[in-house]
Coordinates of C-alpha atoms in Angstrom, one line a residue:
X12 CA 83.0 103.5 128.2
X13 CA 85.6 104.4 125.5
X14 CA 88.3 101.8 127.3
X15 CA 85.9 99.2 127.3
X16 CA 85.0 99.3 123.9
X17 CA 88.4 99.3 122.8
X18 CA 89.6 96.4 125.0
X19 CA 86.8 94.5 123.6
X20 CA 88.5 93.5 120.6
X21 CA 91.6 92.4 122.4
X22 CA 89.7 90.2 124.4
X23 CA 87.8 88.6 122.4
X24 CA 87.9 85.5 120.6
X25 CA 85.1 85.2 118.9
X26 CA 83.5 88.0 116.6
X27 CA 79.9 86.8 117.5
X28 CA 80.8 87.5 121.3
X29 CA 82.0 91.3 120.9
X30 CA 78.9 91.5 118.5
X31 CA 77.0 90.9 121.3
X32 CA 78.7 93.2 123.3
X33 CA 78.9 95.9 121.1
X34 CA 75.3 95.4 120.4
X35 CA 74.4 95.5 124.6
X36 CA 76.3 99.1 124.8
X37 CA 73.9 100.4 121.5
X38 CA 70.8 99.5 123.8
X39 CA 72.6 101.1 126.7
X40 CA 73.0 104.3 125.1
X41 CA 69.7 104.6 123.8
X42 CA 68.7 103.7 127.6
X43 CA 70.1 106.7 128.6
X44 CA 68.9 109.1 125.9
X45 CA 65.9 108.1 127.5
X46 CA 66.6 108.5 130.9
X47 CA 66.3 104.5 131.8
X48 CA 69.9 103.6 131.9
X49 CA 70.3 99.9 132.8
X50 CA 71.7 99.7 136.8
X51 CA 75.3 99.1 135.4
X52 CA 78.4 101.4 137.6
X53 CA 79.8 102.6 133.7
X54 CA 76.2 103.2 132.4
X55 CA 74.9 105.3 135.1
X56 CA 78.1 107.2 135.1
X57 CA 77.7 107.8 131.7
X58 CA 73.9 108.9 132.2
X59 CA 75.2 111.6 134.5
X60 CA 77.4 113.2 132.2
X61 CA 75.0 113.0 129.5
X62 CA 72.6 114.9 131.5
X63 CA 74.9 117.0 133.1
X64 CA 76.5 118.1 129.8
X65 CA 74.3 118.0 127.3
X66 CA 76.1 115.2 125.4
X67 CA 75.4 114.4 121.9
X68 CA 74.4 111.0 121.4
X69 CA 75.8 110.9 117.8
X70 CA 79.0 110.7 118.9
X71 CA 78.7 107.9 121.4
X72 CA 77.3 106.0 118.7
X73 CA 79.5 106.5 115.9
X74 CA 82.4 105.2 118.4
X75 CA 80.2 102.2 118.8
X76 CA 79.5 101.3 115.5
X77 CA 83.1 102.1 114.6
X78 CA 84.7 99.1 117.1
X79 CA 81.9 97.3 116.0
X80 CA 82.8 97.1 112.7
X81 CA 87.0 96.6 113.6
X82 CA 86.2 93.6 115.1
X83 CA 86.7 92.1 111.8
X84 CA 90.7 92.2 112.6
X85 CA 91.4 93.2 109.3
X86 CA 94.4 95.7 107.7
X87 CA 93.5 98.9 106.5
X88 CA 93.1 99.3 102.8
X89 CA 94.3 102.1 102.5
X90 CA 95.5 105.3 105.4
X91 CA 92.1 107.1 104.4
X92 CA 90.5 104.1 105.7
X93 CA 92.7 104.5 109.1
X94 CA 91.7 108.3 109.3
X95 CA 88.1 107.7 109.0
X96 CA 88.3 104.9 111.8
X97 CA 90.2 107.6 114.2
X98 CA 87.8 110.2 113.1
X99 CA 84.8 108.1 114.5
X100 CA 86.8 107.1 117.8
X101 CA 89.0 109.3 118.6
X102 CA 88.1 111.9 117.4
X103 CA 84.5 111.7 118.2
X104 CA 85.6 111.4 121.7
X105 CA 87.2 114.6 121.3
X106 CA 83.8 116.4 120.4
X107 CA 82.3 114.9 123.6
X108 CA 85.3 116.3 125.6
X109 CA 84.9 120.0 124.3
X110 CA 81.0 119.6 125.1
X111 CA 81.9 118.4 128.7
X112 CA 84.5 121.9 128.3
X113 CA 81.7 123.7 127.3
X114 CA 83.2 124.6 124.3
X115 CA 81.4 125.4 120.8
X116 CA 83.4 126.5 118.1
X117 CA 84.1 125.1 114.6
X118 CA 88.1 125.8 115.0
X119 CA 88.4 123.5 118.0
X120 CA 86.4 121.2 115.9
X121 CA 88.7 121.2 112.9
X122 CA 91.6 120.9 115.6
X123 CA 89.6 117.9 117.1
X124 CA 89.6 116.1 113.9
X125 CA 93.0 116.1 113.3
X126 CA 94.5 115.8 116.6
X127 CA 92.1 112.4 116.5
X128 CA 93.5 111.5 113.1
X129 CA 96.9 112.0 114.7
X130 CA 96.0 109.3 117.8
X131 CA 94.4 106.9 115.4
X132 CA 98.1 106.7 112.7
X133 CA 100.0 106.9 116.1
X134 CA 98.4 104.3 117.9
X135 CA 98.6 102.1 115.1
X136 CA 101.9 102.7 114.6
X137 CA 102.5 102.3 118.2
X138 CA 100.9 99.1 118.7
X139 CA 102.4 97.8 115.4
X140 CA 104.8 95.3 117.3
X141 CA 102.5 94.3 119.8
X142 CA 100.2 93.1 116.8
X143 CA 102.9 91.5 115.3
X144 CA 103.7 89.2 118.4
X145 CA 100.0 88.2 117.9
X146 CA 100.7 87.4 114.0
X147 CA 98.6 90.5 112.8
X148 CA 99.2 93.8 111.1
X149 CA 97.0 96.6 110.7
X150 CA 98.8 99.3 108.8
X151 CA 97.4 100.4 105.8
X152 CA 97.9 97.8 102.4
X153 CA 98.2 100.6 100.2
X154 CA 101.3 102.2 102.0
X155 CA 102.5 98.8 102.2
X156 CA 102.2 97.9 98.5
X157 CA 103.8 100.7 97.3
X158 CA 106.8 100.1 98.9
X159 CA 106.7 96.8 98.0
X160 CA 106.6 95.6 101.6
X161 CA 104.3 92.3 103.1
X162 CA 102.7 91.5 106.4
X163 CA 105.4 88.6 106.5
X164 CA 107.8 91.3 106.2
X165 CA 106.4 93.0 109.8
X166 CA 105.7 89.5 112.1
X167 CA 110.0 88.7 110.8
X168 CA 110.5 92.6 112.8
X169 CA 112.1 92.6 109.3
X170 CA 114.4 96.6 109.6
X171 CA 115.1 97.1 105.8
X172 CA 115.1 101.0 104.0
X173 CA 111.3 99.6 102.4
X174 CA 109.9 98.6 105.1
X175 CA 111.0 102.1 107.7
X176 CA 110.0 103.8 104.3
X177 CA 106.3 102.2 105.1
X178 CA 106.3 103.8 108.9
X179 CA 107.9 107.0 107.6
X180 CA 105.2 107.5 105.0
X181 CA 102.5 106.7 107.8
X182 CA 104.4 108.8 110.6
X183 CA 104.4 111.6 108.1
X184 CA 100.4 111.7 107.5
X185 CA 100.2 111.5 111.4
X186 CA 102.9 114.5 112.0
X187 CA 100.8 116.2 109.1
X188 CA 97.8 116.2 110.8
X189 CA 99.2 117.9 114.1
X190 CA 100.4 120.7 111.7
X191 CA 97.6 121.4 110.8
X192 CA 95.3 120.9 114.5
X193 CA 98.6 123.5 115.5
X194 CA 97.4 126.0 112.7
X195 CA 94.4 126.9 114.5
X196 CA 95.6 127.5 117.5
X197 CA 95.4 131.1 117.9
X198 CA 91.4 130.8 116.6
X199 CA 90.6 128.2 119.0
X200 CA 89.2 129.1 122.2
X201 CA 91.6 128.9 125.3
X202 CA 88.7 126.7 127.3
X203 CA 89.6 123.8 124.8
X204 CA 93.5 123.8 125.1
X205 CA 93.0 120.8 127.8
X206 CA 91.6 118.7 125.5
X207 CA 94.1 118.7 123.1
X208 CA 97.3 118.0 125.2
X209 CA 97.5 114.8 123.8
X210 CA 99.4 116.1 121.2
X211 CA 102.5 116.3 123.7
X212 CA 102.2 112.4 123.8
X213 CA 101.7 112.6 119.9
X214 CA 104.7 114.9 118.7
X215 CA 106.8 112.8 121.7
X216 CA 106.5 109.5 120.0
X217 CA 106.7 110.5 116.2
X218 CA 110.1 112.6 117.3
X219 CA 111.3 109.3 118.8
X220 CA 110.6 106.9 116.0
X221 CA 112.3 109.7 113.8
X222 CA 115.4 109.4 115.7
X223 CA 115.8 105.5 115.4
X224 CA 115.3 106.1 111.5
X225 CA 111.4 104.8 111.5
X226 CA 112.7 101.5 113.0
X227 CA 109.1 100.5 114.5
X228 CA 110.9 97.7 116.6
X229 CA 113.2 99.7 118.3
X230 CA 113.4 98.8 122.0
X231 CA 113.6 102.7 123.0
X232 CA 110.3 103.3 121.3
X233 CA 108.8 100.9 124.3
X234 CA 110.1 103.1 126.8
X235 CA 108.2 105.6 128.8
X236 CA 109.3 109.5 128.8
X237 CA 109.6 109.8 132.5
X238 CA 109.7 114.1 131.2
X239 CA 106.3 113.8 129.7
X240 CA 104.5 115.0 132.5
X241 CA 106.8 117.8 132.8
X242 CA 106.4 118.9 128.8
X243 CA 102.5 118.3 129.9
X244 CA 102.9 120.9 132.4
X245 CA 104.8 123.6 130.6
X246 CA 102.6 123.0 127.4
X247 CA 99.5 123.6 129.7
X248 CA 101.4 126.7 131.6
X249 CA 101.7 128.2 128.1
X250 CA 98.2 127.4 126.6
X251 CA 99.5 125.6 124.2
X252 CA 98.7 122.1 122.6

């Protein structure tokens, strides 16, 4: 469900349509919750899980209503404004994939909320020049203003000190928040390491965009890491995330 929703946005044109959408997949959810999903492959998939885990519906809904209201298109106001979006997606999905773990504990929690927050900053950073090819930007105004930086500035891939100083300040709240997911590590239960290996994808990218200076253009930063797996494995050999 969660890749649906978020490819909803991209394809579509009009707001009123992914309205509509967004608006069919409340109704399905409440479906479920009452044991009547509609006779749709992702729905009754979903129904499964939910009965075979326990699922909280809060979650599922709070991803919903989340895309529902991004499909305004508009910048962030401010990087609080991007953490609470990635608190309600991502890391709501998180929550639903320590439930499906089994896992119930208020550390992995707190790690769950900031490994999302992570994911949110790095995908926005991340899809920051795929935006731009499509005349948008969504990275927070406030970062942007302060460095005295415009949208302009980001569609012209324009590479001066103010505007890598506006993807260093965001990369830096994003690193920041894995710090602290990686502080609880040794309280949070072994059974929710798996959900939380993300973060190899996470502290790969942010060590990359470091190394070409916070250049968000940077053709290497559109390459895959063909070692990821292997840095997946070892992480997961260790139990670490």
């Amino acid at each position: 469900m969660w890749n649906w929703l978020r490819l909803v946005k991209d394809s579509v044109s009009e707001k009123t349509i992914g309205l509509m959408r967004m608006e069919f997949w409340k109704k399905t959810v409440d479906d479920i919750y009452r044991d009547n999903p509609p006779q749709q492959p992702v729905a009754l998939e979903l129904w499964k899980a939910v009965k075979r885990h326990n699922l909280t519906k809060r979650w599922l809904m709070k991803i919903i209503d989340e895309r529902e209201k991004n499909l305004d298109d508009k910048a962030y106001r401010n990087i609080q404004e991007l953490e609470n979006y990635a608190e309600n997606t991502q890391s709501a999905l998180l929550y639903l994939t320590l439930e499906i773990l089994g896992v119930k504990d208020i550390h992995a929690d707190h790690a769950a909320s900031h490994i999302g927050k992570a994911q949110g900053i790095v995908t926005c950073l991340r899809a920051t020049p795929y935006h731009g090819s499509r005349r948008r930007v969504f990275l927070p105004m406030d970062i942007c203003m302060l460095h005295g930086v415009s949208q302009e500035d980001f569609l012209r891939k324009n590479q001066d000190k103010n505007v890598r100083d506006v993807i260093y300040d965001i990369a830096s709240q994003a690193h920041l928040h894995l710090k602290h997911a990686r502080s609880f590590h040794k309280s949070v239960p072994v059974k929710a390491f798996p959900a939380f290996l993300q973060t190899v994808a996470l502290e790969d990218y942010l060590k990359k965009i470091q190394r070409v200076d916070f250049d968000i253009f940077h053709p290497s930063l559109q390459q895959k890491n063909t070692l990821l797996p292997l840095s997946l494995y070892i992480q997961s050999w260790r139990n670490r995330y």
